[in-house]
Amino acid sequence: MDFDFMPYRLNADISDFKDNIKYISSDNGVDLYKARKGLIKPIIDFQVVDTNLYFFEGSLITVYIQLSEKADNIIKVKEALDKALFKNSKIIEIDSGLLYYWQSNSYFLGLLIKKQGKFVTLYQSINKFNIFNP
């Protein structure tokens, strides 16, 4: 499975992001940063509203990407990701909604729609730090 269409490389060093991120907070050794406008890039043909980057020991471990797509377009986004990954997603129900996901030996990509959410969120993580256990 090839995640090359994703704009952020997991395991990247925090220095690769230089002045394009803003520190937000830290919790249990994980540092949260918000991407500045210059670092926010579209994914496939979908516009991105907001991006949060999580670093552990200076290495990117997780990314949350809020797409501009409304929740009722989730199937359109899912199908585009299926095509980009050459693999159909699996689905699980989580406390906050539904999660379509693709998982390789090293990485996890989830497409999250919250029960009462308006927007679609992509969640990309290293398996070791993945908060969803399918």
CSV table of C-alpha atoms in Angstrom, one decimal:
chain,number,residue,atom,x,y,z
A,1,MET,CA,0.0,0.0,0.0
A,2,ASP,CA,1.4,3.3,-1.1
A,3,PHE,CA,0.7,6.5,1.0
A,4,ASP,CA,2.7,8.8,-1.3
A,5,PHE,CA,-0.3,11.0,-2.1
A,6,MET,CA,-0.4,12.1,1.6
A,7,PRO,CA,1.4,15.4,2.0
A,8,TYR,CA,3.1,14.5,5.3
A,9,ARG,CA,5.7,11.8,5.8
A,10,LEU,CA,5.4,10.0,9.1
A,11,ASN,CA,8.7,9.6,10.9
A,12,ALA,CA,9.8,13.0,9.5
A,13,ASP,CA,12.0,15.1,11.8
A,14,ILE,CA,10.4,18.2,13.3
A,15,SER,CA,13.2,20.3,11.8
A,16,ASP,CA,11.8,19.5,8.3
A,17,PHE,CA,8.8,21.7,9.2
A,18,LYS,CA,10.8,24.7,10.4
A,19,ASP,CA,8.6,27.8,10.5
A,20,ASN,CA,5.5,26.1,9.0
A,21,ILE,CA,4.1,24.9,12.3
A,22,LYS,CA,2.9,26.5,15.5
A,23,TYR,CA,3.3,24.8,18.9
A,24,ILE,CA,0.0,24.1,20.7
A,25,SER,CA,0.6,21.8,23.7
A,26,SER,CA,2.3,18.7,25.1
A,27,ASP,CA,0.9,15.6,26.8
A,28,ASN,CA,2.7,12.5,27.9
A,29,GLY,CA,5.8,13.3,25.7
A,30,VAL,CA,3.7,14.0,22.6
A,31,ASP,CA,3.9,17.5,21.2
A,32,LEU,CA,1.0,18.9,19.2
A,33,TYR,CA,1.6,21.5,16.5
A,34,LYS,CA,-0.8,23.2,14.1
A,35,ALA,CA,0.2,23.5,10.4
A,36,ARG,CA,0.4,27.1,9.1
A,37,LYS,CA,-1.2,28.0,5.8
A,38,GLY,CA,1.9,27.3,3.8
A,39,LEU,CA,2.1,23.7,4.9
A,40,ILE,CA,-1.6,22.9,4.3
A,41,LYS,CA,-1.9,21.2,1.0
A,42,PRO,CA,-4.9,19.5,-0.8
A,43,ILE,CA,-5.1,15.7,-0.7
A,44,ILE,CA,-6.0,14.1,-4.1
A,45,ASP,CA,-8.7,16.7,-5.2
A,46,PHE,CA,-10.0,17.6,-1.7
A,47,GLN,CA,-9.2,20.9,0.0
A,48,VAL,CA,-7.9,20.9,3.5
A,49,VAL,CA,-9.2,23.2,6.2
A,50,ASP,CA,-6.9,22.4,9.2
A,51,THR,CA,-4.0,20.1,10.0
A,52,ASN,CA,-2.7,19.0,13.4
A,53,LEU,CA,0.7,17.3,13.6
A,54,TYR,CA,1.8,15.2,16.6
A,55,PHE,CA,5.5,14.6,17.3
A,56,PHE,CA,7.2,12.2,19.7
A,57,GLU,CA,10.8,12.7,20.5
A,58,GLY,CA,11.0,15.1,17.5
A,59,SER,CA,9.6,12.6,15.0
A,60,LEU,CA,6.1,12.9,13.3
A,61,ILE,CA,3.9,10.1,14.5
A,62,THR,CA,0.3,11.2,13.8
A,63,VAL,CA,-1.5,13.7,11.6
A,64,TYR,CA,-5.2,14.8,11.8
A,65,ILE,CA,-6.4,16.5,8.6
A,66,GLN,CA,-9.8,18.2,8.4
A,67,LEU,CA,-11.1,18.2,4.9
A,68,SER,CA,-13.5,20.9,3.6
A,69,GLU,CA,-15.8,18.1,2.4
A,70,LYS,CA,-19.1,17.9,4.3
A,71,ALA,CA,-20.0,14.7,6.1
A,72,ASP,CA,-22.6,13.7,3.4
A,73,ASN,CA,-19.7,13.4,0.9
A,74,ILE,CA,-17.8,10.8,2.9
A,75,ILE,CA,-18.4,8.1,0.3
A,76,LYS,CA,-16.9,10.2,-2.4
A,77,VAL,CA,-13.8,10.7,-0.3
A,78,LYS,CA,-13.7,7.0,0.6
A,79,GLU,CA,-13.9,5.9,-3.0
A,80,ALA,CA,-11.1,8.4,-4.0
A,81,LEU,CA,-8.9,6.9,-1.2
A,82,ASP,CA,-9.7,3.3,-2.2
A,83,LYS,CA,-8.6,4.2,-5.8
A,84,ALA,CA,-5.4,6.0,-4.6
A,85,LEU,CA,-4.4,3.1,-2.4
A,86,PHE,CA,-5.5,0.3,-4.8
A,87,LYS,CA,-7.3,-1.3,-1.9
A,88,ASN,CA,-10.8,-1.1,-0.5
A,89,SER,CA,-11.2,0.2,3.0
A,90,LYS,CA,-12.5,-1.7,6.0
A,91,ILE,CA,-15.0,-0.1,8.4
A,92,ILE,CA,-15.4,-0.1,12.1
A,93,GLU,CA,-17.8,1.7,14.4
A,94,ILE,CA,-16.2,3.7,17.1
A,95,ASP,CA,-17.6,5.7,20.1
A,96,SER,CA,-17.7,8.9,18.1
A,97,GLY,CA,-18.9,7.6,14.8
A,98,LEU,CA,-17.7,5.5,11.8
A,99,LEU,CA,-14.1,4.9,10.7
A,100,TYR,CA,-13.1,3.7,7.2
A,101,TYR,CA,-9.5,2.6,7.3
A,102,TRP,CA,-6.6,1.2,5.4
A,103,GLN,CA,-3.6,-0.4,7.2
A,104,SER,CA,-0.2,-1.5,6.1
A,105,ASN,CA,2.5,-3.2,8.2
A,106,SER,CA,3.7,0.2,9.4
A,107,TYR,CA,1.0,2.8,8.9
A,108,PHE,CA,-2.7,3.4,9.5
A,109,LEU,CA,-4.9,5.8,7.5
A,110,GLY,CA,-8.4,6.4,8.7
A,111,LEU,CA,-11.3,8.4,7.3
A,112,LEU,CA,-13.4,9.5,10.3
A,113,ILE,CA,-17.0,10.8,10.3
A,114,LYS,CA,-18.3,11.8,13.7
A,115,LYS,CA,-21.9,11.0,14.6
A,116,GLN,CA,-22.8,14.7,14.7
A,117,GLY,CA,-19.8,16.1,12.8
A,118,LYS,CA,-20.1,18.3,9.8
A,119,PHE,CA,-16.7,17.6,8.4
A,120,VAL,CA,-14.6,14.7,7.3
A,121,THR,CA,-11.3,14.1,9.0
A,122,LEU,CA,-8.3,12.0,7.9
A,123,TYR,CA,-6.2,10.4,10.5
A,124,GLN,CA,-2.8,9.1,9.6
A,125,SER,CA,-0.5,7.4,12.1
A,126,ILE,CA,2.3,5.0,12.7
A,127,ASN,CA,0.8,1.7,13.8
A,128,LYS,CA,2.6,1.9,17.2
A,129,PHE,CA,0.8,5.1,18.0
A,130,ASN,CA,-2.5,4.4,16.4
A,131,ILE,CA,-5.4,5.1,18.8
A,132,PHE,CA,-7.9,3.0,16.8
A,133,ASN,CA,-7.6,-0.7,17.3
A,134,PRO,CA,-9.5,-2.4,14.4
